Amino acid sequence: MGTQERKALEKQLRRSQILDAARMLLFSSGIDSVSISGISGKAELGVGTIYFYFKNKEEIFAALQEEGLALLYANIRQLMEKEPSPEKQLAGIAEAYYQFSEENKDYFDIINYFLSSPTVFFEPGLKHQIDMSGHKILKIIRNTITAGIETGVFKEAQPGRFSIMFWGTLHGLLHFKKLEHTVLENENHRDLYRYSVNKLIDAIRRS
Amino acid sequence: MGTQERKALEKQLRRSQILDAARMLLFSSGIDSVSISGISGKAELGVGTIYFYFKNKEEIFAALQEEGLALLYANIRQLMEKEPSPEKQLAGIAEAYYQFSEENKDYFDIINYFLSSPTVFFEPGLKHQIDMSGHKILKIIRNTITAGIETGVFKEAQPGRFSIMFWGTLHGLLHFKKLEHTVLENENHRDLYRYSVNKLIDAIRRS
Amino acid sequence: MGTQERKALEKQLRRSQILDAARMLLFSSGIDSVSISGISGKAELGVGTIYFYFKNKEEIFAALQEEGLALLYANIRQLMEKEPSPEKQLAGIAEAYYQFSEENKDYFDIINYFLSSPTVFFEPGLKHQIDMSGHKILKIIRNTITAGIETGVFKEAQPGRFSIMFWGTLHGLLHFKKLEHTVLENENHRDLYRYSVNKLIDAIRRS
Amino acid sequence: MGTQERKALEKQLRRSQILDAARMLLFSSGIDSVSISGISGKAELGVGTIYFYFKNKEEIFAALQEEGLALLYANIRQLMEKEPSPEKQLAGIAEAYYQFSEENKDYFDIINYFLSSPTVFFEPGLKHQIDMSGHKILKIIRNTITAGIETGVFKEAQPGRFSIMFWGTLHGLLHFKKLEHTVLENENHRDLYRYSVNKLIDAIRRS
DNA sequence: CATGAATGAGCATTCATTCAT
DNA sequence: TATGAATGAATGCTCATTCAT
């Protein structure tokens, strides 16, 4: 039915409208000062309407998180695909994550928000969707490593594990960014990050 | 004076009492639902009394964080000192951190909370004190590595950087714990962690 | 639409309801003990509802102040318009102010509160509105004086200044009301007030 | 008894110590941010001690108010005594009050605080003392006027009333100071004040 | 579908005052 | 006398969520 289609489309449109408002607010004022009424104001919709399209405030954030993961995924693909060799590709992935954490700090923060919080639970369906996004990113890494193994550049018996470790190291180091001028004292964070990535690539190259 | 001493002791006691309550609440309800009035209720003290001993809610959290870091530091020392070789010592440090994240989940969470949060800042003095605690832990790692280099077990031109990377990897992987049954799918998190630690030790052993 | 109209009316009603509660509280307990939660209790509305209709506690006071000024203005007009001559009109204005300070003591107090308070400031927009109300009252006085000059009853080179002085004298004397039985000792405050008004009218009549 | 005397002296000393602290705080932070604990800190005395010397926070303010009135009294005397004629003396008194409101704004505010507040009641004894201070000031005015009448410069059947009116006008106009840039629009407040003082002196000169 | 009025629990923080020592 | 630990009521304000229309 044409009518049905249009309705579905409109529904999608409203969702975007709300998400746009939420994103703008998130980026301009930080995660703590995003309120439903704020979103409703920015989106020029009633508060009740927000609740029609999203069950929760958290659901809105989850959607934003997905956006972030999608963007990160795209960035990674882009930077990685420029590179010819698995080694350079891995480095490209790491570089993409670093850039993302700086250039899309708000998305990075929101992803971390959910990852760090010991509480927050989403509905199973929602959670699955988000996990899938994380999965896709991890898969790129694993594929790159597997490809490297196949071409003989890498030697690694457990590419699945190594890819998680790789990702975990990047993640942990990015977390340390805020310690740059205190605990890490003299270390330049960027250099430290690159050093670590090289270390990891070295480790898999020779093992 | 006996009286003075007892007074000082009682004062210390009250502080602990408050911190205990805060810790219990934090542990049972998550960081977001720890409120001053909740603490005052749990501690069976008036709200005002809380503020007599702590300037701020944040000061309470900072104290808790420091407690956590001190405990972690002690645990690390203990597990590490059992081991004879730098390699085993590094493994011991990693093991201690893992255990800490499980057995002292509340402390682990609070440390992470402040590390992850894009906003919260402590007063300079407070921040410095916390940083020092973090520093001490990092120093153990660096010393272990340096010792390993000196005894010829490790080869690494930049022990300072490597120790941060080491710590960062552990940190990042522990963060992934909650993804165990989703993104990490088939991987047993514990095994993954150990695998990674070995990888890191391998990397420094041969390089 | 009938529905829309009723809604708008109800909204206006709620505002009044809140203002009524605030006024009653102010009247019965003094300005310092008017709290939002007190108002919400008296008005039988939730605290949040108060904040839905008024941005601030101060906005409520400002509304009350404006109410007061409007009432004073009306009273002045009424008493003044009965009088035929500028002299009697001036006396009528003074009389109206005196009556207002007695019969609408709560309004009088709130107007004074904001005038006396060394701190409190309203938002520019709000302030402007209040100032306008004050202005209107001052203008009546000035117009009366100007009219008197034009008809030759008064002689005064600076009617603007004199009207402020006139108003200031009334204001200052009403402030002294509470000193009636102490500093002012034997003076009957009412008589004193009338004496002063006559003095002022005399002063402008002859000068 | 020497001991008794010293004790009484010490008691007086402590009072001053507390008042000094309160005054400093009042002047540096404004009337609203003077707290007992703040005073106790500044005075280097325990909070309990404050309550030993003053029954109330209000009692402290009352003492400060008296200080203010005494200072005002002294200022008035000084400025007035320079002048030879009753007319100039009246102008001097007015001038002194104006200066006091500017140069000792904090004292002026505290005096007004008690005058404006519709609630606050002091103990009878205290109240009497404060009233006396007010009285003394009023008496100067009355004496000046009476003197003027006796020397034939002034003509006024009711010097008592006129002096209150005089004082009330000054008081009311000083209150209008904060309306200078709004309600009073183009009027320079200082000029307006002087104009009014002259008007009053004129009024009594010729009547 | 869309609205937005209404809610009320919840928050961190302050501070005058008391009272056992 | 002097102390300062303890209190707890009180404050203004926020905001996710609901629900009648």
mmCIF file with all atom_site columns, N, CA and C (backbone and C1' of nucleotides) in Angstrom, chain E residues 1-12:
data_model
loop_
_atom_site.group_PDB
_atom_site.id
_atom_site.type_symbol
_atom_site.label_atom_id
_atom_site.label_alt_id
_atom_site.label_comp_id
_atom_site.label_asym_id
_atom_site.label_entity_id
_atom_site.label_seq_id
_atom_site.pdbx_PDB_ins_code
_atom_site.Cartn_x
_atom_site.Cartn_y
_atom_site.Cartn_z
_atom_site.occupancy
_atom_site.B_iso_or_equiv
_atom_site.pdbx_formal_charge
_atom_site.auth_seq_id
_atom_site.auth_comp_id
_atom_site.auth_asym_id
_atom_site.auth_atom_id
_atom_site.pdbx_PDB_model_num
ATOM 1  P P     . DC E 1 1  ? 1.124  6.259  12.650 1.00 0.00 ? 1  DC E P     1
ATOM 2  O "O5'" . DC E 1 1  ? 1.154  6.887  14.090 1.00 0.00 ? 1  DC E "O5'" 1
ATOM 3  C "C5'" . DC E 1 1  ? 0.051  7.550  14.703 1.00 0.00 ? 1  DC E "C5'" 1
ATOM 4  C "C4'" . DC E 1 1  ? 0.118  9.027  14.474 1.00 0.00 ? 1  DC E "C4'" 1
ATOM 5  C "C3'" . DC E 1 1  ? 1.281  9.717  15.188 1.00 0.00 ? 1  DC E "C3'" 1
ATOM 6  O "O3'" . DC E 1 1  ? 1.549  10.906 14.463 1.00 0.00 ? 1  DC E "O3'" 1
ATOM 7  C "C1'" . DC E 1 1  ? -0.760 10.347 16.193 1.00 0.00 ? 1  DC E "C1'" 1
ATOM 8  P P     . DA E 1 2  ? 2.791  11.759 14.721 1.00 0.00 ? 2  DA E P     1
ATOM 9  O "O5'" . DA E 1 2  ? 2.167  12.709 15.848 1.00 0.00 ? 2  DA E "O5'" 1
ATOM 10 C "C5'" . DA E 1 2  ? 1.204  13.681 15.455 1.00 0.00 ? 2  DA E "C5'" 1
ATOM 11 C "C4'" . DA E 1 2  ? 0.908  14.573 16.632 1.00 0.00 ? 2  DA E "C4'" 1
ATOM 12 C "C3'" . DA E 1 2  ? 2.128  15.007 17.452 1.00 0.00 ? 2  DA E "C3'" 1
ATOM 13 O "O3'" . DA E 1 2  ? 2.179  16.414 17.391 1.00 0.00 ? 2  DA E "O3'" 1
ATOM 14 C "C1'" . DA E 1 2  ? 0.379  14.214 18.864 1.00 0.00 ? 2  DA E "C1'" 1
ATOM 15 P P     . DT E 1 3  ? 3.296  17.180 18.196 1.00 0.00 ? 3  DT E P     1
ATOM 16 O "O5'" . DT E 1 3  ? 2.520  17.474 19.533 1.00 0.00 ? 3  DT E "O5'" 1
ATOM 17 C "C5'" . DT E 1 3  ? 1.282  18.208 19.433 1.00 0.00 ? 3  DT E "C5'" 1
ATOM 18 C "C4'" . DT E 1 3  ? 0.656  18.282 20.791 1.00 0.00 ? 3  DT E "C4'" 1
ATOM 19 C "C3'" . DT E 1 3  ? 1.562  18.857 21.879 1.00 0.00 ? 3  DT E "C3'" 1
ATOM 20 O "O3'" . DT E 1 3  ? 1.155  20.168 22.108 1.00 0.00 ? 3  DT E "O3'" 1
ATOM 21 C "C1'" . DT E 1 3  ? 0.227  17.037 22.652 1.00 0.00 ? 3  DT E "C1'" 1
ATOM 22 P P     . DG E 1 4  ? 2.237  21.250 22.389 1.00 0.00 ? 4  DG E P     1
ATOM 23 O "O5'" . DG E 1 4  ? 1.984  21.445 23.940 1.00 0.00 ? 4  DG E "O5'" 1
ATOM 24 C "C5'" . DG E 1 4  ? 0.644  21.388 24.476 1.00 0.00 ? 4  DG E "C5'" 1
ATOM 25 C "C4'" . DG E 1 4  ? 0.741  21.048 25.945 1.00 0.00 ? 4  DG E "C4'" 1
ATOM 26 C "C3'" . DG E 1 4  ? 2.011  21.575 26.635 1.00 0.00 ? 4  DG E "C3'" 1
ATOM 27 O "O3'" . DG E 1 4  ? 1.699  21.838 27.994 1.00 0.00 ? 4  DG E "O3'" 1
ATOM 28 C "C1'" . DG E 1 4  ? 1.935  19.282 26.856 1.00 0.00 ? 4  DG E "C1'" 1
ATOM 29 P P     . DA E 1 5  ? 1.355  23.238 28.420 1.00 0.00 ? 5  DA E P     1
ATOM 30 O "O5'" . DA E 1 5  ? 0.444  22.955 29.700 1.00 0.00 ? 5  DA E "O5'" 1
ATOM 31 C "C5'" . DA E 1 5  ? -0.891 22.465 29.545 1.00 0.00 ? 5  DA E "C5'" 1
ATOM 32 C "C4'" . DA E 1 5  ? -1.204 21.474 30.657 1.00 0.00 ? 5  DA E "C4'" 1
ATOM 33 C "C3'" . DA E 1 5  ? -0.758 21.917 32.045 1.00 0.00 ? 5  DA E "C3'" 1
ATOM 34 O "O3'" . DA E 1 5  ? -1.785 21.523 32.939 1.00 0.00 ? 5  DA E "O3'" 1
ATOM 35 C "C1'" . DA E 1 5  ? 0.262  19.842 31.513 1.00 0.00 ? 5  DA E "C1'" 1
ATOM 36 P P     . DA E 1 6  ? -1.700 21.932 34.423 1.00 0.00 ? 6  DA E P     1
ATOM 37 O "O5'" . DA E 1 6  ? -1.049 20.667 35.095 1.00 0.00 ? 6  DA E "O5'" 1
ATOM 38 C "C5'" . DA E 1 6  ? -1.836 19.481 35.219 1.00 0.00 ? 6  DA E "C5'" 1
ATOM 39 C "C4'" . DA E 1 6  ? -1.031 18.421 35.904 1.00 0.00 ? 6  DA E "C4'" 1
ATOM 40 C "C3'" . DA E 1 6  ? -0.311 18.895 37.175 1.00 0.00 ? 6  DA E "C3'" 1
ATOM 41 O "O3'" . DA E 1 6  ? -0.887 18.218 38.279 1.00 0.00 ? 6  DA E "O3'" 1
ATOM 42 C "C1'" . DA E 1 6  ? 1.122  17.598 35.761 1.00 0.00 ? 6  DA E "C1'" 1
ATOM 43 P P     . DT E 1 7  ? -0.378 18.435 39.692 1.00 0.00 ? 7  DT E P     1
ATOM 44 O "O5'" . DT E 1 7  ? 0.713  17.321 39.804 1.00 0.00 ? 7  DT E "O5'" 1
ATOM 45 C "C5'" . DT E 1 7  ? 0.336  15.979 39.452 1.00 0.00 ? 7  DT E "C5'" 1
ATOM 46 C "C4'" . DT E 1 7  ? 1.546  15.103 39.415 1.00 0.00 ? 7  DT E "C4'" 1
ATOM 47 C "C3'" . DT E 1 7  ? 2.383  15.165 40.691 1.00 0.00 ? 7  DT E "C3'" 1
ATOM 48 O "O3'" . DT E 1 7  ? 2.195  13.970 41.384 1.00 0.00 ? 7  DT E "O3'" 1
ATOM 49 C "C1'" . DT E 1 7  ? 3.726  15.099 38.723 1.00 0.00 ? 7  DT E "C1'" 1
ATOM 50 P P     . DG E 1 8  ? 1.850  13.942 42.864 1.00 0.00 ? 8  DG E P     1
ATOM 51 O "O5'" . DG E 1 8  ? 3.260  13.484 43.402 1.00 0.00 ? 8  DG E "O5'" 1
ATOM 52 C "C5'" . DG E 1 8  ? 3.926  12.382 42.778 1.00 0.00 ? 8  DG E "C5'" 1
ATOM 53 C "C4'" . DG E 1 8  ? 5.409  12.477 43.076 1.00 0.00 ? 8  DG E "C4'" 1
ATOM 54 C "C3'" . DG E 1 8  ? 5.731  13.095 44.444 1.00 0.00 ? 8  DG E "C3'" 1
ATOM 55 O "O3'" . DG E 1 8  ? 6.896  12.472 44.957 1.00 0.00 ? 8  DG E "O3'" 1
ATOM 56 C "C1'" . DG E 1 8  ? 6.789  14.313 42.794 1.00 0.00 ? 8  DG E "C1'" 1
ATOM 57 P P     . DA E 1 9  ? 6.733  11.688 46.256 1.00 0.00 ? 9  DA E P     1
ATOM 58 O "O5'" . DA E 1 9  ? 7.846  10.569 46.064 1.00 0.00 ? 9  DA E "O5'" 1
ATOM 59 C "C5'" . DA E 1 9  ? 7.920  9.858  44.830 1.00 0.00 ? 9  DA E "C5'" 1
ATOM 60 C "C4'" . DA E 1 9  ? 9.312  9.993  44.221 1.00 0.00 ? 9  DA E "C4'" 1
ATOM 61 C "C3'" . DA E 1 9  ? 10.448 9.899  45.244 1.00 0.00 ? 9  DA E "C3'" 1
ATOM 62 O "O3'" . DA E 1 9  ? 11.488 9.139  44.656 1.00 0.00 ? 9  DA E "O3'" 1
ATOM 63 C "C1'" . DA E 1 9  ? 10.633 11.934 44.069 1.00 0.00 ? 9  DA E "C1'" 1
ATOM 64 P P     . DG E 1 10 ? 12.643 8.598  45.519 1.00 0.00 ? 10 DG E P     1
ATOM 65 O "O5'" . DG E 1 10 ? 13.809 9.600  45.107 1.00 0.00 ? 10 DG E "O5'" 1
ATOM 66 C "C5'" . DG E 1 10 ? 14.057 9.816  43.712 1.00 0.00 ? 10 DG E "C5'" 1
ATOM 67 C "C4'" . DG E 1 10 ? 14.956 11.008 43.564 1.00 0.00 ? 10 DG E "C4'" 1
ATOM 68 C "C3'" . DG E 1 10 ? 15.968 11.182 44.694 1.00 0.00 ? 10 DG E "C3'" 1
ATOM 69 O "O3'" . DG E 1 10 ? 17.248 10.770 44.221 1.00 0.00 ? 10 DG E "O3'" 1
ATOM 70 C "C1'" . DG E 1 10 ? 14.994 13.257 44.019 1.00 0.00 ? 10 DG E "C1'" 1
ATOM 71 P P     . DC E 1 11 ? 18.445 10.770 45.178 1.00 0.00 ? 11 DC E P     1
ATOM 72 O "O5'" . DC E 1 11 ? 19.002 12.219 44.869 1.00 0.00 ? 11 DC E "O5'" 1
ATOM 73 C "C5'" . DC E 1 11 ? 19.353 12.563 43.526 1.00 0.00 ? 11 DC E "C5'" 1
ATOM 74 C "C4'" . DC E 1 11 ? 19.844 13.981 43.528 1.00 0.00 ? 11 DC E "C4'" 1
ATOM 75 C "C3'" . DC E 1 11 ? 20.741 14.292 44.712 1.00 0.00 ? 11 DC E "C3'" 1
ATOM 76 O "O3'" . DC E 1 11 ? 22.085 14.006 44.353 1.00 0.00 ? 11 DC E "O3'" 1
ATOM 77 C "C1'" . DC E 1 11 ? 19.177 16.053 44.273 1.00 0.00 ? 11 DC E "C1'" 1
ATOM 78 P P     . DA E 1 12 ? 23.113 13.864 45.490 1.00 0.00 ? 12 DA E P     1
ATOM 79 O "O5'" . DA E 1 12 ? 23.603 15.356 45.614 1.00 0.00 ? 12 DA E "O5'" 1
ATOM 80 C "C5'" . DA E 1 12 ? 24.012 16.029 44.426 1.00 0.00 ? 12 DA E "C5'" 1
ATOM 81 C "C4'" . DA E 1 12 ? 24.358 17.448 44.753 1.00 0.00 ? 12 DA E "C4'" 1
ATOM 82 C "C3'" . DA E 1 12 ? 25.421 17.586 45.841 1.00 0.00 ? 12 DA E "C3'" 1
ATOM 83 O "O3'" . DA E 1 12 ? 26.223 18.719 45.546 1.00 0.00 ? 12 DA E "O3'" 1
ATOM 84 C "C1'" . DA E 1 12 ? 23.379 18.510 46.590 1.00 0.00 ? 12 DA E "C1'" 1
#
